Every structure is written in structure tokens, then in C-alpha cells.
Short mmCIF file of C-alpha atoms in Angstrom, two decimals:
data_model
loop_
_atom_site.label_atom_id
_atom_site.label_comp_id
_atom_site.label_asym_id
_atom_site.label_seq_id
_atom_site.Cartn_x
_atom_site.Cartn_y
_atom_site.Cartn_z
CA MET A 1121 -90.65 -78.38 65.85
CA LYS A 1122 -86.96 -79.22 64.95
CA LYS A 1123 -87.48 -79.69 60.88
CA ASN A 1124 -89.27 -76.71 60.84
CA LEU A 1125 -86.48 -74.37 62.42
CA LEU A 1126 -83.69 -76.75 59.89
CA LEU A 1127 -86.29 -75.31 57.19
CA LEU A 1128 -86.41 -71.86 58.27
CA SER A 1129 -82.53 -72.20 58.74
CA PHE A 1130 -81.60 -73.34 55.43
CA GLY A 1131 -84.48 -70.83 53.99
CA LEU A 1132 -82.13 -67.83 55.72
CA LEU A 1133 -79.18 -69.18 54.27
CA ALA A 1134 -80.89 -69.33 50.44
CA PHE A 1135 -82.42 -65.09 51.21
CA GLY A 1136 -78.92 -64.19 52.41
CA GLN A 1137 -76.70 -65.63 50.19
CA LEU A 1138 -78.87 -64.83 47.15
CA SER A 1139 -79.45 -60.95 48.50
CA ALA A 1140 -75.47 -60.30 48.99
CA GLN A 1141 -75.25 -61.76 45.60
CA THR A 1142 -77.76 -59.30 43.92
CA GLU A 1143 -75.80 -56.18 46.02
CA GLU A 1144 -72.49 -57.38 44.60
CA ALA A 1145 -74.36 -57.85 40.79
CA ASP A 1146 -76.10 -54.13 41.30
CA VAL A 1147 -72.79 -52.73 42.86
CA LYS A 1148 -71.18 -53.67 40.36
CA GLU A 1149 -73.99 -52.63 37.48
CA VAL A 1150 -73.57 -49.00 38.88
CA SER A 1151 -70.81 -48.24 39.53
CA LEU A 1152 -69.65 -49.78 36.09
CA ASP A 1153 -72.17 -46.95 34.39
CA ASP A 1154 -71.31 -44.31 36.84
CA THR A 1155 -67.66 -43.93 34.37
CA TYR A 1156 -69.34 -43.07 31.40
CA ASN A 1157 -71.83 -41.36 29.99
CA LYS A 1158 -75.08 -43.78 27.49
CA TRP A 1159 -77.21 -40.77 25.52
CA THR A 1160 -75.41 -39.25 22.90
CA ILE A 1161 -77.20 -37.21 20.06
CA GLU A 1162 -76.96 -36.92 16.62
CA ALA A 1163 -77.04 -35.05 13.33
CA GLY A 1164 -75.63 -35.06 9.30
CA ILE A 1165 -75.53 -34.12 5.76
CA GLY A 1166 -74.02 -35.75 2.85
CA PRO A 1167 -74.28 -37.19 -0.21
CA ALA A 1168 -77.17 -40.12 -0.65
CA LYS A 1169 -76.95 -41.97 -4.27
CA GLY A 1170 -78.83 -44.87 -5.40
CA MET A 1171 -76.72 -47.77 -6.64
CA ARG A 1172 -79.79 -49.98 -8.51
CA PRO A 1173 -81.91 -50.10 -9.89
CA TYR A 1174 -82.16 -47.00 -12.70
CA THR A 1175 -84.44 -46.75 -16.20
CA GLU A 1176 -82.36 -47.08 -18.99
CA GLY A 1177 -81.69 -42.71 -19.78
CA TYR A 1178 -81.30 -41.98 -16.48
CA TYR A 1179 -78.74 -41.37 -14.60
CA SER A 1180 -77.20 -39.35 -10.90
CA SER A 1181 -73.56 -39.60 -11.81
CA ASN A 1182 -71.37 -38.34 -13.84
CA PRO A 1183 -68.58 -40.23 -15.17
CA ASN A 1184 -66.21 -37.43 -16.13
CA SER A 1185 -66.13 -36.35 -12.21
CA VAL A 1186 -64.48 -37.18 -9.06
CA LEU A 1187 -66.54 -39.62 -7.37
CA GLY A 1188 -69.26 -39.48 -9.49
CA SER A 1189 -70.27 -35.54 -8.94
CA ILE A 1190 -71.09 -34.72 -5.07
CA ASP A 1191 -73.93 -33.54 -4.37
CA PHE A 1192 -75.30 -32.50 -0.66
CA ASN A 1193 -79.25 -34.20 -0.78
CA SER A 1194 -79.30 -36.57 3.18
CA TYR A 1195 -80.12 -35.21 6.16
CA ASN A 1196 -79.99 -37.12 9.20
CA LEU A 1197 -80.64 -37.56 12.44
CA GLY A 1198 -80.29 -40.13 15.50
CA VAL A 1199 -80.27 -40.84 19.21
CA ARG A 1200 -78.18 -43.39 20.06
CA TYR A 1201 -78.18 -45.30 23.48
CA MET A 1202 -75.11 -47.34 24.35
CA ILE A 1203 -76.21 -50.02 27.52
CA SER A 1204 -72.80 -51.26 27.96
CA PRO A 1205 -68.96 -49.11 27.11
CA LYS A 1206 -68.68 -51.52 23.95
CA PHE A 1207 -72.58 -51.78 22.76
CA GLY A 1208 -75.63 -49.85 21.77
CA PHE A 1209 -78.66 -49.16 20.35
CA LYS A 1210 -78.75 -46.39 17.87
CA PHE A 1211 -82.67 -44.91 16.18
CA ASP A 1212 -81.84 -42.45 13.27
CA ALA A 1213 -84.18 -41.00 10.29
CA SER A 1214 -83.17 -39.21 6.72
CA TYR A 1215 -84.33 -37.65 4.24
CA ASP A 1216 -83.54 -38.06 0.88
CA LYS A 1217 -83.98 -36.64 -2.66
CA PHE A 1218 -81.98 -38.20 -5.90
CA GLU A 1219 -82.62 -36.03 -9.51
CA ASN A 1220 -80.85 -35.93 -12.07
CA ASN A 1221 -76.89 -35.12 -13.45
CA LYS A 1222 -77.88 -31.53 -14.65
CA ASP A 1223 -74.26 -31.91 -16.03
CA THR A 1224 -74.90 -35.71 -17.89
CA GLU A 1225 -77.72 -36.62 -20.21
CA SER A 1226 -79.90 -37.98 -18.30
CA LYS A 1227 -83.92 -37.56 -18.32
CA PRO A 1228 -84.39 -35.65 -15.65
CA PHE A 1229 -86.49 -36.91 -12.33
CA GLU A 1230 -86.89 -36.06 -8.99
CA VAL A 1231 -87.65 -38.20 -6.19
CA GLN A 1232 -87.69 -38.23 -2.04
CA GLN A 1233 -86.88 -40.51 0.56
CA LEU A 1234 -87.70 -40.76 4.10
CA ARG A 1235 -86.13 -43.68 5.87
CA PHE A 1236 -86.10 -44.74 9.52
CA GLN A 1237 -83.48 -47.56 11.18
CA ILE A 1238 -83.35 -48.81 13.92
CA GLN A 1239 -79.82 -50.54 14.01
CA GLY A 1240 -77.42 -52.44 16.89
CA VAL A 1241 -74.06 -50.18 17.40
CA VAL A 1242 -70.22 -51.20 18.51
CA ASN A 1243 -67.42 -48.99 19.62
CA ALA A 1244 -64.65 -51.01 17.53
CA SER A 1245 -62.54 -48.75 19.88
CA ARG A 1246 -62.81 -50.03 22.75
CA LEU A 1247 -63.74 -53.89 21.58
CA LEU A 1248 -60.14 -53.47 20.11
CA ASN A 1249 -58.12 -51.56 23.09
CA LEU A 1250 -57.72 -49.12 20.80
CA GLU A 1251 -58.94 -46.54 23.25
CA GLU A 1252 -54.69 -45.67 24.25
CA HIS A 1253 -53.12 -45.56 20.85
CA ILE A 1254 -55.92 -43.13 18.57
CA GLY A 1255 -56.71 -40.78 22.04
CA ARG A 1256 -58.55 -38.30 20.12
CA PHE A 1257 -59.91 -39.97 17.29
CA GLY A 1258 -62.92 -43.30 17.78
CA LEU A 1259 -64.82 -45.88 15.07
CA LEU A 1260 -67.95 -47.65 15.90
CA ALA A 1261 -69.34 -49.54 13.21
CA HIS A 1262 -73.45 -50.37 12.67
CA GLY A 1263 -75.90 -52.57 11.15
CA GLY A 1264 -79.88 -53.22 11.21
CA PHE A 1265 -82.90 -52.67 9.70
CA SER A 1266 -84.38 -50.08 7.53
CA TYR A 1267 -87.80 -48.87 6.62
CA SER A 1268 -88.27 -46.06 4.12
CA ARG A 1269 -91.60 -44.89 1.63
CA ILE A 1270 -90.26 -43.82 -1.87
CA THR A 1271 -92.21 -40.93 -3.77
CA PRO A 1272 -91.60 -39.87 -7.26
CA LYS A 1273 -92.71 -35.50 -7.56
CA LEU A 1274 -91.71 -35.70 -11.65
CA ASP A 1275 -93.95 -36.56 -13.09
CA THR A 1276 -92.15 -37.98 -16.64
CA GLY A 1277 -95.26 -39.38 -18.33
CA ILE A 1278 -96.48 -43.45 -18.45
CA ASP A 1279 -94.47 -45.42 -16.90
CA PRO A 1280 -92.64 -48.09 -19.73
CA ILE A 1281 -93.97 -50.33 -16.92
CA ALA A 1282 -96.92 -49.22 -15.57
CA GLY A 1283 -98.41 -47.03 -18.09
CA THR A 1284 -99.28 -44.33 -15.66
CA SER A 1285 -97.11 -41.97 -14.02
CA ASN A 1286 -96.10 -42.42 -10.58
CA ALA A 1287 -96.20 -38.99 -9.59
CA ASP A 1288 -96.82 -38.91 -5.70
CA ILE A 1289 -97.49 -42.38 -5.39
CA ASN A 1290 -95.88 -43.57 -1.89
CA GLU A 1291 -94.13 -47.41 -1.40
CA ASN A 1292 -92.80 -48.89 1.27
CA ASN A 1293 -89.61 -51.07 1.21
CA ILE A 1294 -87.74 -52.53 3.71
CA GLY A 1295 -83.74 -53.36 3.56
CA PHE A 1296 -80.73 -54.38 6.08
CA VAL A 1297 -78.13 -51.47 6.40
CA PHE A 1298 -74.50 -52.00 7.11
CA GLY A 1299 -71.87 -49.19 8.03
CA ILE A 1300 -68.98 -47.82 9.84
CA THR A 1301 -68.19 -44.14 11.17
CA PRO A 1302 -64.73 -42.83 11.93
CA GLN A 1303 -65.17 -39.35 14.23
CA PHE A 1304 -63.34 -37.20 16.07
CA ARG A 1305 -64.20 -35.31 19.45
CA ILE A 1306 -63.30 -31.35 19.12
CA LEU A 1307 -64.48 -30.69 23.28
CA LYS A 1308 -65.29 -33.03 26.28
CA ARG A 1309 -68.73 -33.28 25.11
CA LEU A 1310 -68.66 -32.84 20.75
CA ALA A 1311 -67.65 -34.67 18.38
CA LEU A 1312 -67.39 -34.45 14.32
CA TYR A 1313 -68.21 -37.94 12.36
CA VAL A 1314 -68.24 -38.43 8.66
CA ASP A 1315 -69.80 -42.48 8.07
CA VAL A 1316 -70.65 -44.57 5.30
CA SER A 1317 -73.34 -46.02 5.06
CA THR A 1318 -74.64 -48.80 2.58
CA VAL A 1319 -78.83 -49.68 2.42
CA TYR A 1320 -79.69 -52.77 0.35
CA ASN A 1321 -83.76 -53.55 0.36
CA VAL A 1322 -85.09 -56.56 -0.18
CA ARG A 1323 -88.75 -55.44 -1.49
CA GLN A 1324 -88.33 -52.23 -4.00
CA HIS A 1325 -90.49 -51.30 -6.83
CA PHE A 1326 -89.71 -48.54 -7.78
CA ALA A 1327 -86.02 -47.56 -9.11
CA TRP A 1328 -84.81 -44.63 -8.44
CA ASP A 1329 -85.24 -42.40 -11.02
CA GLY A 1330 -89.38 -43.11 -9.96
CA HIS A 1331 -90.04 -45.61 -12.94
CA TYR A 1332 -91.35 -49.13 -12.07
CA SER A 1333 -87.79 -51.20 -11.72
CA SER A 1334 -88.08 -54.13 -14.36
CA ASP A 1335 -88.68 -57.65 -13.00
CA ASP A 1336 -85.62 -58.72 -13.64
CA ASN A 1337 -84.25 -55.90 -10.76
CA ASN A 1338 -86.18 -58.97 -8.01
CA LEU A 1339 -87.14 -56.44 -5.69
CA GLN A 1340 -84.26 -55.22 -4.64
CA GLY A 1341 -82.49 -51.79 -4.44
CA GLN A 1342 -79.10 -50.83 -3.58
CA MET A 1343 -77.79 -46.79 -2.08
CA ILE A 1344 -75.40 -45.92 -0.60
CA THR A 1345 -74.98 -42.48 1.59
CA GLY A 1346 -72.02 -40.09 2.92
CA THR A 1347 -73.26 -37.99 5.67
CA VAL A 1348 -71.03 -35.37 7.81
CA GLY A 1349 -72.34 -34.47 11.25
CA LEU A 1350 -71.79 -34.04 15.15
CA SER A 1351 -72.49 -36.29 17.73
CA TYR A 1352 -72.83 -35.20 21.61
CA SER A 1353 -73.34 -36.95 24.31
CA LEU A 1354 -75.63 -36.50 27.31
CA GLY A 1355 -75.62 -37.00 31.29
CA ASN A 1356 -73.84 -36.13 33.66
CA ARG A 1357 -72.20 -39.34 35.02
CA SER A 1358 -68.69 -37.74 33.14
CA GLU A 1359 -67.49 -34.89 31.42
CA LEU A 1360 -66.55 -36.80 28.64
CA HIS A 1361 -67.87 -38.06 25.71
CA GLY A 1362 -69.53 -41.53 26.03
CA ASP A 1363 -67.79 -42.77 23.19
CA TRP A 1364 -64.50 -41.92 25.47
CA GLY A 1365 -65.70 -41.97 28.52
CA VAL A 1366 -63.41 -43.56 30.75
CA ILE A 1367 -63.83 -46.55 31.96
CA GLU A 1368 -63.51 -47.88 35.52
CA ASP A 1369 -61.59 -52.07 35.20
CA LYS A 1370 -62.43 -52.75 39.29
CA ARG A 1371 -60.52 -56.18 37.55
CA GLN A 1372 -57.52 -54.05 37.07
CA GLU A 1373 -57.85 -52.39 40.81
CA GLU A 1374 -57.60 -55.61 41.77
CA LEU A 1375 -54.67 -56.71 40.80
CA GLU A 1376 -53.03 -53.45 41.06
CA ASP A 1377 -53.59 -53.13 44.46
CA LEU A 1378 -52.17 -57.17 44.98
CA ASP A 1379 -49.46 -56.83 43.47
CA LYS A 1380 -49.09 -53.49 46.16
CA ARG A 1381 -50.08 -55.34 48.82
CA ILE A 1382 -47.19 -58.18 47.09
CA GLY A 1383 -44.64 -55.27 47.06
CA GLU A 1384 -45.64 -54.28 51.07
CA LEU A 1385 -44.64 -58.01 52.01
CA GLU A 1386 -41.48 -57.68 49.65
CA THR A 1387 -41.10 -55.07 50.99
CA MET A 1388 -41.35 -56.40 55.61
CA MET A 1389 -39.54 -59.40 54.44
CA ASN A 1390 -35.92 -58.39 53.56
CA ASP A 1391 -33.20 -58.24 55.54
CA ALA A 1392 -30.62 -55.56 55.13
CA ASP A 1393 -28.85 -57.16 58.12
CA LYS A 1394 -28.77 -60.99 56.68
CA ASP A 1395 -29.28 -61.67 60.37
CA GLY A 1396 -32.56 -63.69 60.10
CA VAL A 1397 -35.02 -61.20 61.09
CA PRO A 1398 -37.34 -59.09 58.56
CA ASP A 1399 -36.52 -56.41 58.49
CA TYR A 1400 -39.77 -55.73 59.64
CA LEU A 1401 -39.35 -57.73 62.85
CA ASP A 1402 -35.91 -56.48 63.46
CA ILE A 1403 -34.93 -53.78 65.85
CA GLU A 1404 -31.44 -53.22 65.16
CA ASN A 1405 -30.86 -53.44 61.16
CA ASN A 1406 -27.32 -53.24 61.36
CA SER A 1407 -26.02 -56.12 63.29
CA ILE A 1408 -22.77 -57.38 62.58
CA PRO A 1409 -22.86 -60.45 60.25
CA GLY A 1410 -22.99 -64.23 62.62
CA VAL A 1411 -23.04 -62.55 65.88
CA ALA A 1412 -26.47 -64.60 67.31
CA VAL A 1413 -29.50 -61.86 67.47
CA ASP A 1414 -33.02 -62.31 69.52
CA THR A 1415 -35.47 -62.81 67.65
CA LYS A 1416 -36.77 -59.50 68.36
CA GLY A 1417 -33.66 -58.77 65.55
CA ARG A 1418 -31.09 -57.67 68.65
CA MET A 1419 -27.33 -58.72 69.21
CA VAL A 1420 -27.15 -60.86 72.39
CA ASP A 1421 -25.63 -59.21 75.09
CA MET A 1422 -26.82 -61.63 78.10
CA ASN A 1423 -23.40 -60.14 80.87
CA GLN A 1424 -25.46 -56.76 79.46
CA ASN A 1425 -21.13 -54.83 79.01
CA GLY A 1426 -22.13 -53.29 75.51
CA VAL A 1427 -20.53 -56.33 73.27
CA PRO A 1428 -21.63 -59.20 72.12
CA ASP A 1429 -21.53 -62.43 73.00
CA GLU A 1430 -20.45 -64.05 70.08
CA LEU A 1431 -18.16 -60.63 69.69
CA GLU A 1432 -17.02 -61.12 73.58
CA LYS A 1433 -16.03 -64.75 72.33
CA TYR A 1434 -14.26 -64.82 69.07
CA VAL A 1435 -12.81 -61.46 71.27
CA ASN A 1436 -11.61 -64.22 74.43
CA GLN A 1437 -10.72 -67.16 71.84
CA THR A 1438 -8.56 -64.96 69.72
CA VAL A 1439 -6.80 -63.96 73.27
CA LYS A 1440 -6.50 -67.83 74.09
CA GLU A 1441 -4.42 -68.24 70.37
CA GLY A 1442 -2.62 -65.83 70.69
CA VAL A 1443 -0.88 -66.72 74.46
CA ASN A 1444 -1.24 -70.65 72.82
CA GLN A 1445 1.23 -69.35 70.71
CA GLY A 1446 3.45 -67.39 72.97
CA VAL A 1447 2.51 -64.07 71.52
CA ALA A 1448 4.33 -61.48 73.86
CA GLN A 1449 0.99 -59.62 74.81
CA SER A 1450 -0.97 -58.76 77.52
CA VAL A 1451 -3.91 -60.31 77.48
CA GLU A 1452 -5.40 -56.64 77.54
CA GLN A 1453 -3.63 -55.79 74.83
CA SER A 1454 -4.32 -58.75 73.06
CA SER A 1455 -8.41 -57.23 73.45
CA SER A 1456 -8.15 -54.44 72.77
CA GLU A 1457 -6.38 -55.04 69.80
CA VAL A 1458 -8.66 -57.48 68.09
CA LEU A 1459 -12.15 -54.62 69.07
CA LYS A 1460 -9.51 -51.34 67.52
CA GLN A 1461 -9.35 -53.47 64.84
CA LEU A 1462 -13.34 -54.08 64.21
CA ILE A 1463 -13.80 -50.55 65.22
CA ASN A 1464 -11.53 -49.23 62.29
CA ASP A 1465 -13.59 -52.02 59.77
CA GLY A 1466 -16.48 -50.66 59.86
CA TYR A 1467 -18.29 -53.15 62.13
CA VAL A 1468 -18.92 -50.40 64.55
CA ALA A 1469 -20.98 -47.96 62.73
CA VAL A 1470 -23.70 -45.82 64.16
CA PHE A 1471 -26.94 -45.07 61.40
CA PHE A 1472 -29.13 -42.39 61.01
CA ASP A 1473 -32.83 -42.07 59.75
CA PHE A 1474 -32.63 -39.56 56.42
CA GLY A 1475 -31.98 -35.81 57.45
CA SER A 1476 -31.51 -36.44 61.48
CA VAL A 1477 -28.41 -35.92 62.68
CA LYS A 1478 -29.84 -38.25 65.63
CA PRO A 1479 -28.76 -42.51 65.42
CA THR A 1480 -31.07 -44.64 65.05
CA PRO A 1481 -32.26 -46.30 68.09
CA ALA A 1482 -31.05 -49.20 67.35
CA SER A 1483 -27.62 -47.59 66.95
CA THR A 1484 -27.70 -46.76 70.44
CA GLN A 1485 -26.18 -50.17 71.33
CA ASN A 1486 -22.62 -49.33 69.26
CA VAL A 1487 -22.71 -45.65 70.69
CA ALA A 1488 -21.80 -47.72 74.02
CA PHE A 1489 -20.01 -49.50 72.68
CA ILE A 1490 -17.21 -47.22 71.33
CA LEU A 1491 -18.25 -45.13 74.67
CA ASN A 1492 -17.30 -48.98 76.50
CA TYR A 1493 -13.95 -48.66 74.38
CA LEU A 1494 -12.55 -45.32 75.30
CA ARG A 1495 -13.01 -45.89 78.41
CA ASN A 1496 -10.84 -48.61 78.90
CA ASN A 1497 -8.14 -47.82 76.55
CA PRO A 1498 -7.31 -44.04 78.25
CA SER A 1499 -4.33 -43.14 75.17
CA ALA A 1500 -6.92 -43.66 72.59
CA THR A 1501 -8.29 -41.05 70.03
CA ALA A 1502 -10.86 -41.17 67.53
CA ASP A 1503 -11.44 -39.44 64.32
CA ILE A 1504 -15.71 -39.55 64.17
CA THR A 1505 -16.72 -39.41 59.79
CA GLY A 1506 -20.03 -38.70 59.14
CA TYR A 1507 -21.74 -39.83 55.99
CA ALA A 1508 -24.45 -39.08 54.14
CA ASP A 1509 -27.24 -40.29 51.53
CA GLU A 1510 -26.76 -38.22 47.53
CA ILE A 1511 -30.13 -37.40 47.90
CA GLY A 1512 -30.82 -33.66 48.16
CA SER A 1513 -27.60 -30.73 47.16
CA SER A 1514 -23.63 -31.78 47.77
CA ASP A 1515 -23.33 -28.98 49.80
CA PHE A 1516 -25.99 -29.42 52.04
CA ASN A 1517 -25.04 -32.74 52.47
CA ASN A 1518 -21.78 -31.69 53.37
CA ALA A 1519 -22.79 -30.27 55.97
CA LEU A 1520 -25.10 -32.92 57.33
CA SER A 1521 -22.68 -34.91 57.56
CA GLY A 1522 -20.73 -32.78 59.53
CA ARG A 1523 -23.24 -32.29 61.91
CA ARG A 1524 -24.12 -36.12 62.01
CA ALA A 1525 -20.32 -36.43 63.55
CA GLU A 1526 -20.60 -33.69 65.79
CA TYR A 1527 -23.62 -35.07 67.79
CA ILE A 1528 -21.62 -38.39 67.83
CA ARG A 1529 -18.56 -36.17 69.48
CA THR A 1530 -21.13 -34.01 71.43
CA THR A 1531 -22.91 -37.50 73.10
CA LEU A 1532 -19.70 -39.02 74.41
CA ILE A 1533 -18.25 -36.56 75.75
CA ARG A 1534 -21.30 -36.14 78.14
CA ALA A 1535 -21.04 -38.97 78.67
CA GLY A 1536 -17.35 -38.37 80.02
CA ILE A 1537 -14.61 -39.24 77.23
CA ASP A 1538 -12.25 -36.09 76.67
CA GLY A 1539 -13.27 -33.81 73.91
CA ALA A 1540 -9.32 -33.47 72.31
CA ARG A 1541 -9.89 -36.71 72.21
CA LEU A 1542 -12.51 -36.68 69.39
CA ASN A 1543 -11.91 -36.09 65.78
CA ILE A 1544 -14.27 -35.14 63.50
CA VAL A 1545 -14.35 -36.07 60.16
CA PRO A 1546 -17.57 -34.24 57.98
CA ALA A 1547 -16.80 -37.22 54.83
CA GLY A 1548 -20.36 -35.84 52.44
CA GLU A 1549 -22.43 -38.26 50.02
CA ASP A 1550 -21.47 -40.63 50.04
CA THR A 1551 -21.40 -42.74 45.96
CA SER A 1552 -21.28 -46.85 46.98
CA VAL A 1553 -24.28 -47.54 46.52
CA ASP A 1554 -27.32 -46.94 43.81
CA LYS A 1555 -29.01 -43.92 44.82
CA ASN A 1556 -32.11 -44.83 43.88
CA SER A 1557 -32.21 -48.49 45.99
CA ASP A 1558 -34.18 -46.86 49.88
CA MET A 1559 -33.23 -49.82 51.60
CA ALA A 1560 -29.51 -48.92 50.30
CA ARG A 1561 -29.09 -46.02 51.87
CA ARG A 1562 -29.96 -46.27 53.91
CA LEU A 1563 -26.71 -48.28 54.49
CA VAL A 1564 -24.53 -45.61 54.16
CA ARG A 1565 -27.14 -42.68 56.15
CA LYS A 1566 -23.79 -43.45 59.34
CA ALA A 1567 -21.10 -42.39 61.28
CA ILE A 1568 -17.83 -44.72 61.39
CA PHE A 1569 -14.66 -44.86 63.63
CA HIS A 1570 -11.21 -44.97 63.87
CA ILE A 1571 -8.97 -44.96 66.45
CA LYS A 1572 -6.31 -43.92 67.04
#
């Protein structure tokens, strides 16, 4: 019984893993298929020239004209299916008509040919990662097998080799075809293309003039085609032609998401006040340097008197040293002067959120520090200087800095400080930091104090 249960457990585990892998593969496949249209139809027209062989006295090119003279004697219709954004298959059919060039001394002939070709197609633009550089342009490369039927249509009399006329005699040929297709997308789904292809037949008995070719040609034949046409992309997976469809790279998305998460972690681990507590845990991210803080970044104040213990210890030690050195000042006066210097040097500041006139919750302790000082020094007066960062217009920021200072003044007045002892100084924008840095801007959205 235990063995049966064990086998059943392993079987269910294996089936579950296989199902998960299959589902994951299906999701990836569907996701990729949904990004581009696979089917394309093509239609074109252009010149087709038989290169070799020809019977002596017969030829189709004019050596005195550009490219030997161009005659639009080939018509092509095809359909293409891309199994992936870079690779696919193509089936096309063509009708070609070969005749003597009437501007030359070639003997007359007329040959018709039907061609059917199946080829592999490579989207060279995607393969070489050129999509972003060439925009609406594109490039395909193709190659495969060709089947053709050649039929001489003009009775030229006795064939030099076979003896009898070859008119209306069909010959089936097989061969290989290779070509390239530059493209230009006109509309979202419609593209103009120019194709240049070469066909090599490996069992061609007829020459391109309709007579049997010499044994020296070894049943070989070659022709070249140039086609100008339009291609139209079918399907509803994308609004764009399949050859230009935007392919979502899942690996790239994962890398970008990972990079974003790492960036967020780096931001969370910033420590603006250098107290050893990351900002995402720091409730009071403007603590005085060198002052001990707890695990949440708050300056330690065990006796809850509004003065951090480290700062209080420093003040007491300074006063003690002053007394020991014979400084003719009382303990209270020495403490007051030290605190005054710390305040005037900017160690006690009130910070604000973007666009706000209300101090951040972490700054409440600093407002309480100033309140305690003014209460303990009734003759002291204070300038409250407000600042703003550089985001926004200068006029707005100047007014904002004044409103911030006024808010602190109002708070102190409501706490019992005479308003005549408090002076407002709107300093406007603080340009001492990089305005493109969010963390740096936080440090200048503040109000500082100057005791007189």
C-alpha cells in the first residue's frame, strides 16, 4: 500500500511539473504570436530574362541599351507565412514570356513559362537587428526550389538538333531559386517591394529561344527576374505589417523590471541624514549629525525635554569645561550661547513636503526645540527664514517660502511666544543643490532660525 501511494505521489508530481512547463510554453507561444501578423500576400510585375542557353542567332538583350533593354514580361503572385518574426515560408507562381528583342538582329522566337516556387524566407532586418535604424525600410532574403514548365509558342521550322519543330511542346524543369527583396512600408499594412531573383535549372533541355540546347550545356539553364510589387499583411494580431510588427521581448521586459526593482531598493537604502538608518525606515530623516538615533532614525531623548541626549550631553560638557577654565559666565548663560550657536548654524531646521506649508511630522521635534529655547530665553528674538526648491516659477516659490515661515511663526505664537519676537524672512529658492535630484530638493524645502 505504501509503495502504491509513493508511486502515485511521484506520478502526480511529474504530471503537475509537465503541465506547468506545457502551460508556460503555451503562454510564451501565445504571447509571441499575438505580437505580429503571420500571413502576407504579394503581387508584382517586372522583367524576366533568360541568361543561358541560347541557340546561335537568337538572343533577347540589346547590347546598345541600358541593362540590355527592359521588358515587363513577368507576372508574379505569392503568399507568405512567417513561423516566427525572423523565419518563414513562401509559395509563389509566375508567368513569363520570352521573345526576341525587335531592336536587334535576333531571329524571332516566343517561349512561355509557368513557374511554381516554394522557398524559405528570412527577415534580414530583424535577423541583423536593424529595425530601429532603417524605420519603414526592410529587407528579406529567400531561397528554395523551383518547378517550371517551358512551352515554345512560335514555329521556327526545323530544330537544329531535334529536327522537328518544338512549337507547343511542354518541358518540365526543376531547379533552385535565390533572391533578395528590399521593402518600404507605405501604409500600416501595405508595403512596396523590389525583388531580384536568380533561377538555376538542373534539367533544362530547351534553350530560351525554344530550340533544344547543345549537349555542352549539360541540361543547365539560368534566368534572372526583377519584380516590383505590393505586399499586404493579413491578420488581426497587430495594426502593422507583419514584417514591421513590434515584437515584445519578454527577457528585455524582465531585465527592465529587475532594473527598476533594484533602483527602488537603492532609493530605499538611501540615508539622507547619514545616521545609519535607511530612509524607508527613518521617521526623522533630518537628524543632527553625530547625535545617537534609535532603530527608526529618531534622535534619542530619554528625558523628553525636547533636546536630544547626545546634544544635551555635549552642551553640559561644554558648560563644564567652560567653568573649569574659569569662564566668567553662569551655567545657564553658557548653555544658552551653545544652543544659540547650533540654531544659528542651521543644525535645527524644519522641513516641508513638495508644495506644502505644513512641516513634515519628523520636523515637529525641531519646532519644539525652538519653542523651548524661546521660552527659556524671554529676551531672545528670532528670524524665521523660509526656503523653497527650484521646481515651479520663481514668483510662486518666493511666496511659498514666506508662507512656510509664516506658518512656523503662527505655530509658535499659538504656543505662547509673543509675535513681536518673531520676524519673517522669505528667502525664495535655494539654488545650492542639484534641482534634478529629488533627495537633494528635500533638503532645501525648509525653514531655519537665527536667534538675536
